[in-house]
Amino acid sequence: MLARQTQSRTLHWLGRQLFNRDDPAAFFDPLLERINPMWVQAYTPARVEQVIEETADTRTLVLRPSRRWSGFKAGQHVNICVDVGGVRRNRTFSLSSSPILWREQGRVTLTIKRLPGGRVTNWIHDELQAGMVIGVGEAFGNFLVPEPAQPVLFIAGGSGITPVLSQLETMAATDYRAPVTLLYFVRTEADVIAREKLQALAARYSALTVTIITTHEGASPRYLCAADFDRIPGIRARQVYLCGPKGLMDLARDLLHQRDIDDTDIHSTFFSVPQADLGKEALGGQVRFAESGIDVGSEGDANLLDIAEAAGLTPQHGCRMGICHQCSCRKTSGTVVNRLTGQASGPGEETIQICISVPRGPVAIDL
Amino acid sequence: MKHMTEAQLSELEKELDAIRDEVIADLGERDARYIRRMVRLHRMLEAGGRVMMPFGFIPPVFVAATATLGVAKILENMEIGHNVMHGQYDWMNDPALHSQTYEWDTVCTGDSWRRTHNYEHHTYTNIIGKDRDYGYAVLRLNNDEPWKPRHSLQFINYLLLSVFFQWGVGLHELETEKLQRREISLRDKLPFLKEFARKGGRQAFKDYVFFPLVTFPVAPIVLAGNIGANLIRNLWSSTVIFCGHFTQDAETFSEQECEGESKGHWYLRQLTGSSNFTGGRWLHILSGHLSYQVEHHVFPDLPAHRYPEISGKVQAVCQKHGIHYNTGSFAKQYGTVVKRVLRYSLPERLTGTVTTA
Ligand code: FES
């Protein structure tokens, strides 16, 4: 093993000398892509094997990633990259299948809802077809079910059901020994994603209780309320998993707090990255993009990626939410505040992710 | 430089901006397909040249291999590297085609090029004393610089610069003229020199050590072929670049006349300081579309394959404002370059009054 690593390190060094790039393996991608897109080295290719229509605006992609992909745990997500109109775009989606399917068949699924005005989701719905190849990144995220088993409550809204589907399937397959309850909120009956799958799971996995609640079918909207929790036995002892629109998640958090459920027992996934309180005082400032010689002023909590784009620059980026590090740039002076943590950086030179960095006072960036 | 009022300049600015906006709004699939096709072609040529080279003991194969590798390097340096590093394809958000990370197949490092070329040359185009690409601090190409006896041999310098062009460009940032004047010391240039040594070493290793060694029995042939390929690329790229700014009618400017200039004035300077040459489609591609140097200098970050499409509009704008649009056949433009190099190797009293600069 060690021998192989040293060998590949030597090869990598050699490749860098010969091809002038940090990823020499990708040098011949433009040719390989033509012969077989699954041979591409720059990213992990995944073939779309099947497209399943779930609802009017949601479809599930059955993907077969190249074997070098390292797999995932239930509840994690991946970045995918697709070329839309000549532009490479990265987006993050939860994996909706169980890791067992990957291990046994080499397949994973993504369940994707069309977002109004969403460039990537609309492209996936309108253009993506079985047989095409897209790129997938390594899985990440810690929206993971507790080990060893503890009672669990899932509260999912709309397409927030996707990571939960993966978790429920995994729990059923491993015969997870603790009560599991799912409260699934959808606008109307027609918006239920993977209804059959949920029914089948509930039928064969006795620890699971599934309740589907439609919010917009009655005369007045029917949202999550305290009474919903009354019906759940032993709610105080449960680990709670939230995934869905921000309104639902905030509401759930409030109601749970009222029952003295601690934040450490509440898990939520990236659909609502907790936006740290940036302490609105004195955010924004003069930004200098040193390499392009552009100076612009910024106000409030605009992030550097947006500021750069508004100034006509086109920095590299991916997820735009602090996950993929594609947007990393050198800051040469000034202080920025990290949107996710609320932490201020030091004043000196360092590498920052511009998509989640907000200037506080004058800042200079190598861009 | 032609005199234009501020009002005329701002009109010029508006008209050129409009051409630019139209292209920007139209960028998409077609441009992505074009550059990816060029990259694919480069990979094929490079692989083909390298594979053929060891069979170079058969003379026609030697010629074919050297030419193929030479053309591969030209395509990579001109149409791909130069243009990608200008940020022409940044909007594609493809890490392999992004200006900030691209590293090309030549001695000059991408970073050094971004500083000396993207920034210095494109900002101060043809301003004597500020644009260090003007004569590359080696050649006297106008009479702002007083004649010295060493200039009489500058045609030889010019030939040497062309033969070793990649090394000259690689060392450009050393600013030897400032070192000589003791404005800076070698110590200031240490980080640059380190970078230069790394990249230069890498390039030399590849072509002059690695590939000859792995084909050991025919090493001399492979070595000769690789030297030949680099030579082809050096001569061609230096020629294209000289035709871009040193032709008969390409104007030069003084620092005073450009002080605090407006955007419109900057446009005017780019239009009058650059020169095009005409030719077939492949001549343009192999020159990285620097045959459209005028368009390139006005819009350095528009995908270069668009220049032929917008050239008509740029010409119309020039005509309207009475600005000379400098173009001609490759042979004609190159002829005036050679004439310029020769003419300024002699003092003015021998060549008569010079009106071109
Ligand atoms: S764009 Fe992904 S971390 Fe910034």
Short mmCIF file of C-alpha atoms in Angstrom, two decimals, chain B residues 24-353:
data_model
loop_
_atom_site.label_atom_id
_atom_site.label_comp_id
_atom_site.label_asym_id
_atom_site.label_seq_id
_atom_site.Cartn_x
_atom_site.Cartn_y
_atom_site.Cartn_z
CA ILE B 24 -21.40 39.45 -23.32
CA ALA B 25 -25.15 38.97 -23.43
CA ASP B 26 -24.76 36.32 -26.09
CA LEU B 27 -22.01 34.21 -24.44
CA GLY B 28 -22.95 30.58 -24.00
CA GLU B 29 -22.86 27.09 -25.40
CA ARG B 30 -21.28 28.11 -28.69
CA ASP B 31 -18.25 29.69 -27.03
CA ALA B 32 -17.85 26.78 -24.63
CA ARG B 33 -17.98 24.34 -27.52
CA TYR B 34 -15.39 26.35 -29.42
CA ILE B 35 -12.76 26.52 -26.70
CA ARG B 36 -13.30 22.90 -25.68
CA ARG B 37 -12.80 21.90 -29.28
CA MET B 38 -9.53 23.80 -29.39
CA VAL B 39 -8.38 22.12 -26.16
CA ARG B 40 -9.28 18.73 -27.60
CA LEU B 41 -7.37 19.50 -30.78
CA HIS B 42 -4.37 20.55 -28.71
CA ARG B 43 -4.39 17.29 -26.76
CA MET B 44 -4.53 15.33 -30.01
CA LEU B 45 -1.67 17.27 -31.57
CA GLU B 46 0.47 17.08 -28.46
CA ALA B 47 -0.08 13.35 -28.05
CA GLY B 48 0.42 12.79 -31.77
CA GLY B 49 3.66 14.77 -31.87
CA ARG B 50 5.09 13.02 -28.83
CA VAL B 51 4.20 9.58 -30.12
CA MET B 52 5.61 10.19 -33.59
CA MET B 53 8.83 11.79 -32.39
CA PRO B 54 10.73 8.59 -31.48
CA PHE B 55 10.19 7.42 -35.05
CA GLY B 56 11.92 10.54 -36.25
CA PHE B 57 14.80 8.51 -37.64
CA ILE B 58 12.58 8.36 -40.72
CA PRO B 59 13.06 11.89 -42.08
CA PRO B 60 9.48 12.66 -43.13
CA VAL B 61 8.24 11.43 -39.77
CA PHE B 62 10.73 13.73 -38.08
CA VAL B 63 9.36 16.69 -39.97
CA ALA B 64 5.77 15.70 -39.26
CA ALA B 65 6.42 15.08 -35.55
CA THR B 66 8.30 18.34 -35.06
CA ALA B 67 5.68 20.33 -36.92
CA THR B 68 2.83 18.65 -35.04
CA LEU B 69 4.39 19.34 -31.66
CA GLY B 70 5.26 22.87 -32.72
CA VAL B 71 1.69 23.56 -33.82
CA ALA B 72 0.41 22.00 -30.58
CA LYS B 73 2.52 24.43 -28.58
CA ILE B 74 1.40 27.35 -30.72
CA LEU B 75 -2.25 26.45 -30.30
CA GLU B 76 -1.84 26.00 -26.55
CA ASN B 77 0.08 29.21 -26.02
CA MET B 78 -1.88 31.47 -28.33
CA GLU B 79 -5.50 30.41 -28.72
CA ILE B 80 -5.84 28.61 -25.39
CA GLY B 81 -3.32 29.85 -22.80
CA HIS B 82 -3.16 33.51 -23.71
CA ASN B 83 -6.89 33.85 -24.08
CA VAL B 84 -7.87 31.80 -21.06
CA MET B 85 -5.45 33.76 -18.90
CA HIS B 86 -7.11 36.95 -20.08
CA GLY B 87 -10.24 35.69 -18.37
CA GLN B 88 -12.11 35.25 -21.64
CA TYR B 89 -13.67 32.02 -20.45
CA ASP B 90 -13.96 32.68 -16.71
CA TRP B 91 -17.73 32.87 -17.05
CA MET B 92 -17.74 29.15 -17.84
CA ASN B 93 -16.72 28.51 -14.23
CA ASP B 94 -14.62 25.58 -15.39
CA PRO B 95 -11.52 25.24 -13.19
CA ALA B 96 -9.55 23.94 -16.18
CA LEU B 97 -10.23 27.13 -18.15
CA HIS B 98 -10.03 29.75 -15.44
CA SER B 99 -7.69 32.71 -15.72
CA GLN B 100 -6.52 32.63 -12.13
CA THR B 101 -5.34 29.02 -12.18
CA TYR B 102 -4.37 28.28 -15.76
CA GLU B 103 -0.71 27.41 -16.30
CA TRP B 104 0.53 27.28 -19.86
CA ASP B 105 3.16 25.30 -21.74
CA THR B 106 5.92 27.91 -21.83
CA VAL B 107 8.66 29.22 -19.56
CA CYS B 108 6.85 32.32 -18.34
CA THR B 109 4.72 31.48 -15.31
CA GLY B 110 1.03 32.24 -15.45
CA ASP B 111 1.36 34.57 -12.47
CA SER B 112 4.18 36.56 -13.99
CA TRP B 113 2.26 36.86 -17.24
CA ARG B 114 -0.85 38.06 -15.46
CA ARG B 115 1.22 40.83 -13.87
CA THR B 116 3.36 41.94 -16.80
CA HIS B 117 0.94 41.31 -19.63
CA ASN B 118 -2.65 41.47 -18.38
CA TYR B 119 -1.93 44.34 -16.11
CA GLU B 120 1.08 46.33 -17.37
CA HIS B 121 0.92 45.89 -21.10
CA HIS B 122 -2.84 46.03 -21.43
CA THR B 123 -3.20 49.05 -19.19
CA TYR B 124 -0.31 51.11 -20.54
CA THR B 125 -0.34 49.93 -24.14
CA ASN B 126 2.39 51.63 -26.16
CA ILE B 127 3.09 54.32 -23.58
CA ILE B 128 6.83 54.74 -23.89
CA GLY B 129 8.45 54.20 -20.52
CA LYS B 130 5.44 52.45 -19.03
CA ASP B 131 4.61 49.63 -21.44
CA ARG B 132 7.62 47.39 -21.06
CA ASP B 133 6.40 45.23 -23.94
CA TYR B 134 7.29 48.07 -26.25
CA GLY B 135 10.63 46.83 -27.53
CA TYR B 136 10.92 44.48 -24.58
CA ALA B 137 13.62 46.75 -23.12
CA VAL B 138 15.89 45.30 -25.78
CA LEU B 139 14.91 47.14 -28.92
CA ARG B 140 14.74 50.80 -29.81
CA LEU B 141 11.58 51.17 -31.87
CA ASN B 142 10.95 54.90 -31.85
CA ASN B 143 12.94 58.06 -31.45
CA ASP B 144 11.91 58.87 -27.90
CA GLU B 145 14.90 56.83 -26.87
CA PRO B 146 18.17 58.50 -27.94
CA TRP B 147 20.27 56.47 -30.32
CA LYS B 148 23.34 54.71 -28.93
CA PRO B 149 25.94 52.80 -30.90
CA ARG B 150 24.78 49.46 -29.49
CA HIS B 151 21.46 49.97 -31.26
CA SER B 152 23.15 49.52 -34.62
CA LEU B 153 23.29 45.80 -33.99
CA GLN B 154 19.74 45.51 -32.78
CA PHE B 155 18.59 43.39 -35.68
CA ILE B 156 20.73 40.62 -34.24
CA ASN B 157 19.12 41.23 -30.87
CA TYR B 158 15.77 40.99 -32.52
CA LEU B 159 16.64 37.63 -34.07
CA LEU B 160 17.97 36.33 -30.75
CA LEU B 161 14.87 37.53 -28.95
CA SER B 162 12.69 35.68 -31.46
CA VAL B 163 14.68 32.45 -31.26
CA PHE B 164 14.65 32.41 -27.45
CA PHE B 165 11.31 34.15 -27.16
CA GLN B 166 9.85 31.96 -24.41
CA TRP B 167 12.88 32.64 -22.22
CA GLY B 168 12.74 36.33 -22.97
CA VAL B 169 9.08 36.50 -22.02
CA GLY B 170 9.82 34.37 -18.95
CA LEU B 171 12.50 36.80 -17.79
CA HIS B 172 10.53 39.91 -18.71
CA GLU B 173 9.54 40.59 -15.14
CA LEU B 174 13.17 40.71 -14.06
CA GLU B 175 13.20 44.34 -15.30
CA THR B 176 16.87 44.26 -16.21
CA GLU B 177 16.73 47.89 -17.31
CA LYS B 178 15.77 48.93 -13.78
CA LEU B 179 18.44 46.66 -12.34
CA GLN B 180 21.02 48.35 -14.54
CA ARG B 181 19.85 51.77 -13.41
CA ARG B 182 20.05 50.42 -9.84
CA GLU B 183 16.44 51.40 -9.17
CA ILE B 184 15.87 47.92 -7.84
CA SER B 185 18.22 45.26 -6.60
CA LEU B 186 18.44 41.61 -7.46
CA ARG B 187 17.24 40.83 -3.97
CA ASP B 188 13.85 42.40 -4.75
CA LYS B 189 13.56 39.99 -7.63
CA LEU B 190 14.40 36.87 -5.67
CA PRO B 191 10.82 35.58 -5.34
CA PHE B 192 10.32 36.11 -9.06
CA LEU B 193 13.61 34.41 -9.93
CA LYS B 194 12.64 31.41 -7.83
CA GLU B 195 9.35 31.09 -9.66
CA PHE B 196 11.12 31.53 -12.97
CA ALA B 197 13.67 28.84 -12.16
CA ARG B 198 10.95 26.39 -11.17
CA LYS B 199 8.88 26.88 -14.26
CA GLY B 200 11.82 27.19 -16.63
CA GLY B 201 13.37 24.10 -15.11
CA ARG B 202 10.15 22.22 -15.52
CA GLN B 203 9.83 23.19 -19.17
CA ALA B 204 13.44 22.33 -19.94
CA PHE B 205 13.19 19.06 -18.03
CA LYS B 206 10.17 17.98 -20.00
CA ASP B 207 11.41 18.71 -23.51
CA TYR B 208 15.15 18.35 -23.13
CA VAL B 209 15.53 15.62 -20.48
CA PHE B 210 12.46 13.54 -19.83
CA PHE B 211 11.13 12.78 -23.29
CA PRO B 212 14.60 12.16 -24.77
CA LEU B 213 15.48 9.89 -21.85
CA VAL B 214 12.39 7.70 -22.02
CA THR B 215 13.11 7.09 -25.70
CA PHE B 216 16.75 6.46 -24.96
CA PRO B 217 18.08 4.84 -28.13
CA VAL B 218 16.72 7.69 -30.21
CA ALA B 219 17.30 10.40 -27.62
CA PRO B 220 19.19 12.77 -29.94
CA ILE B 221 16.37 12.66 -32.45
CA VAL B 222 13.72 13.37 -29.83
CA LEU B 223 15.84 16.13 -28.36
CA ALA B 224 16.33 17.71 -31.76
CA GLY B 225 12.63 17.44 -32.55
CA ASN B 226 11.63 19.04 -29.26
CA ILE B 227 14.10 21.87 -29.77
CA GLY B 228 12.66 22.30 -33.25
CA ALA B 229 9.10 22.42 -31.94
CA ASN B 230 9.99 25.06 -29.37
CA LEU B 231 11.79 27.04 -32.04
CA ILE B 232 8.78 26.96 -34.35
CA ARG B 233 6.56 28.19 -31.53
CA ASN B 234 9.04 30.90 -30.48
CA LEU B 235 9.49 32.31 -33.95
CA TRP B 236 5.80 32.29 -34.73
CA SER B 237 4.62 33.82 -31.48
CA SER B 238 7.23 36.57 -31.44
CA THR B 239 6.36 37.42 -35.03
CA VAL B 240 2.65 37.60 -34.29
CA ILE B 241 3.25 39.75 -31.26
CA PHE B 242 5.60 42.12 -33.08
CA CYS B 243 2.98 42.56 -35.75
CA GLY B 244 0.51 43.59 -33.06
CA HIS B 245 2.16 46.82 -31.96
CA PHE B 246 5.32 47.60 -33.92
CA THR B 247 4.00 48.05 -37.43
CA GLN B 248 4.49 51.21 -39.41
CA ASP B 249 1.24 52.90 -38.36
CA ALA B 250 0.96 51.68 -34.78
CA GLU B 251 1.23 54.79 -32.66
CA THR B 252 3.18 55.34 -29.47
CA PHE B 253 2.23 57.66 -26.65
CA SER B 254 3.92 59.73 -24.01
CA GLU B 255 3.17 59.51 -20.32
CA GLN B 256 1.97 63.13 -20.22
CA GLU B 257 -0.68 62.69 -22.88
CA CYS B 258 -2.18 59.75 -21.01
CA GLU B 259 -2.21 61.19 -17.54
CA GLY B 260 -5.62 60.90 -15.91
CA GLU B 261 -7.13 59.68 -19.17
CA SER B 262 -10.82 58.86 -19.52
CA LYS B 263 -12.12 55.46 -20.58
CA GLY B 264 -12.83 56.85 -24.04
CA HIS B 265 -9.24 58.04 -24.31
CA TRP B 266 -8.02 54.63 -23.22
CA TYR B 267 -10.14 53.09 -26.00
CA LEU B 268 -8.68 55.52 -28.53
CA ARG B 269 -5.16 54.58 -27.45
CA GLN B 270 -5.89 50.87 -27.77
CA LEU B 271 -7.36 51.43 -31.23
CA THR B 272 -4.44 53.43 -32.54
CA GLY B 273 -1.63 51.57 -30.77
CA SER B 274 -2.52 48.15 -32.13
CA SER B 275 -2.46 46.59 -35.57
CA ASN B 276 -4.17 43.68 -37.27
CA PHE B 277 -3.27 41.43 -40.13
CA THR B 278 -5.57 39.61 -42.49
CA GLY B 279 -5.56 35.96 -43.45
CA GLY B 280 -7.45 32.70 -43.46
CA ARG B 281 -9.31 31.11 -40.58
CA TRP B 282 -6.40 28.99 -39.42
CA LEU B 283 -3.97 31.88 -39.51
CA HIS B 284 -6.26 33.62 -37.03
CA ILE B 285 -6.62 30.58 -34.82
CA LEU B 286 -2.89 29.92 -34.74
CA SER B 287 -2.24 33.52 -33.82
CA GLY B 288 -4.71 33.21 -30.96
CA HIS B 289 -6.73 35.79 -32.91
CA LEU B 290 -4.02 38.33 -32.14
CA SER B 291 -4.35 38.99 -35.84
CA TYR B 292 -7.27 40.99 -34.45
CA GLN B 293 -4.97 42.83 -32.07
CA VAL B 294 -7.13 45.97 -32.30
CA GLU B 295 -10.24 44.14 -31.15
CA HIS B 296 -8.21 42.24 -28.58
CA HIS B 297 -6.85 45.43 -27.04
CA VAL B 298 -10.22 47.08 -26.92
CA PHE B 299 -11.92 43.97 -25.48
CA PRO B 300 -9.18 41.80 -23.95
CA ASP B 301 -11.62 39.63 -22.02
CA LEU B 302 -14.08 38.76 -24.79
CA PRO B 303 -13.59 35.25 -26.20
CA ALA B 304 -11.10 35.73 -29.02
CA HIS B 305 -13.01 33.74 -31.62
CA ARG B 306 -15.61 36.51 -31.49
CA TYR B 307 -13.19 39.14 -32.80
CA PRO B 308 -13.78 38.34 -36.48
CA GLU B 309 -17.52 38.72 -35.87
CA ILE B 310 -17.24 42.15 -34.29
CA SER B 311 -14.39 43.49 -36.38
CA GLY B 312 -16.79 45.02 -38.89
CA LYS B 313 -18.56 46.97 -36.16
CA VAL B 314 -15.28 48.18 -34.68
CA GLN B 315 -14.17 49.32 -38.12
CA ALA B 316 -17.41 51.19 -38.61
CA VAL B 317 -16.92 53.00 -35.31
CA CYS B 318 -13.36 53.89 -36.31
CA GLN B 319 -14.48 55.16 -39.67
CA LYS B 320 -17.18 57.30 -38.14
CA HIS B 321 -14.67 59.00 -35.87
CA GLY B 322 -11.95 59.19 -38.49
CA ILE B 323 -9.65 56.85 -36.59
CA HIS B 324 -7.17 54.86 -38.65
CA TYR B 325 -7.94 51.14 -38.43
CA ASN B 326 -4.53 49.59 -38.87
CA THR B 327 -4.67 46.40 -40.91
CA GLY B 328 -3.05 44.74 -43.90
CA SER B 329 -1.76 41.43 -45.11
CA PHE B 330 0.54 39.48 -42.86
CA ALA B 331 3.45 40.03 -45.25
CA LYS B 332 2.88 43.76 -45.45
CA GLN B 333 2.54 44.22 -41.69
CA TYR B 334 5.56 42.08 -40.96
CA GLY B 335 7.58 43.98 -43.56
CA THR B 336 6.94 47.25 -41.76
CA VAL B 337 7.97 45.67 -38.45
CA VAL B 338 11.33 44.63 -39.90
CA LYS B 339 11.70 48.08 -41.41
CA ARG B 340 11.04 49.66 -38.04
CA VAL B 341 13.60 47.48 -36.28
CA LEU B 342 16.17 48.35 -38.94
CA ARG B 343 15.38 52.03 -39.20
CA TYR B 344 15.75 52.71 -35.47
CA SER B 345 19.02 50.83 -35.33
CA LEU B 346 20.44 53.93 -37.01
CA PRO B 347 20.47 57.50 -35.69
CA GLU B 348 17.88 59.92 -37.10
CA ARG B 349 20.44 61.93 -39.04
CA LEU B 350 20.99 58.91 -41.27
CA THR B 351 17.38 57.91 -41.75
CA GLY B 352 15.97 61.38 -42.13
CA THR B 353 13.07 62.79 -40.15
#
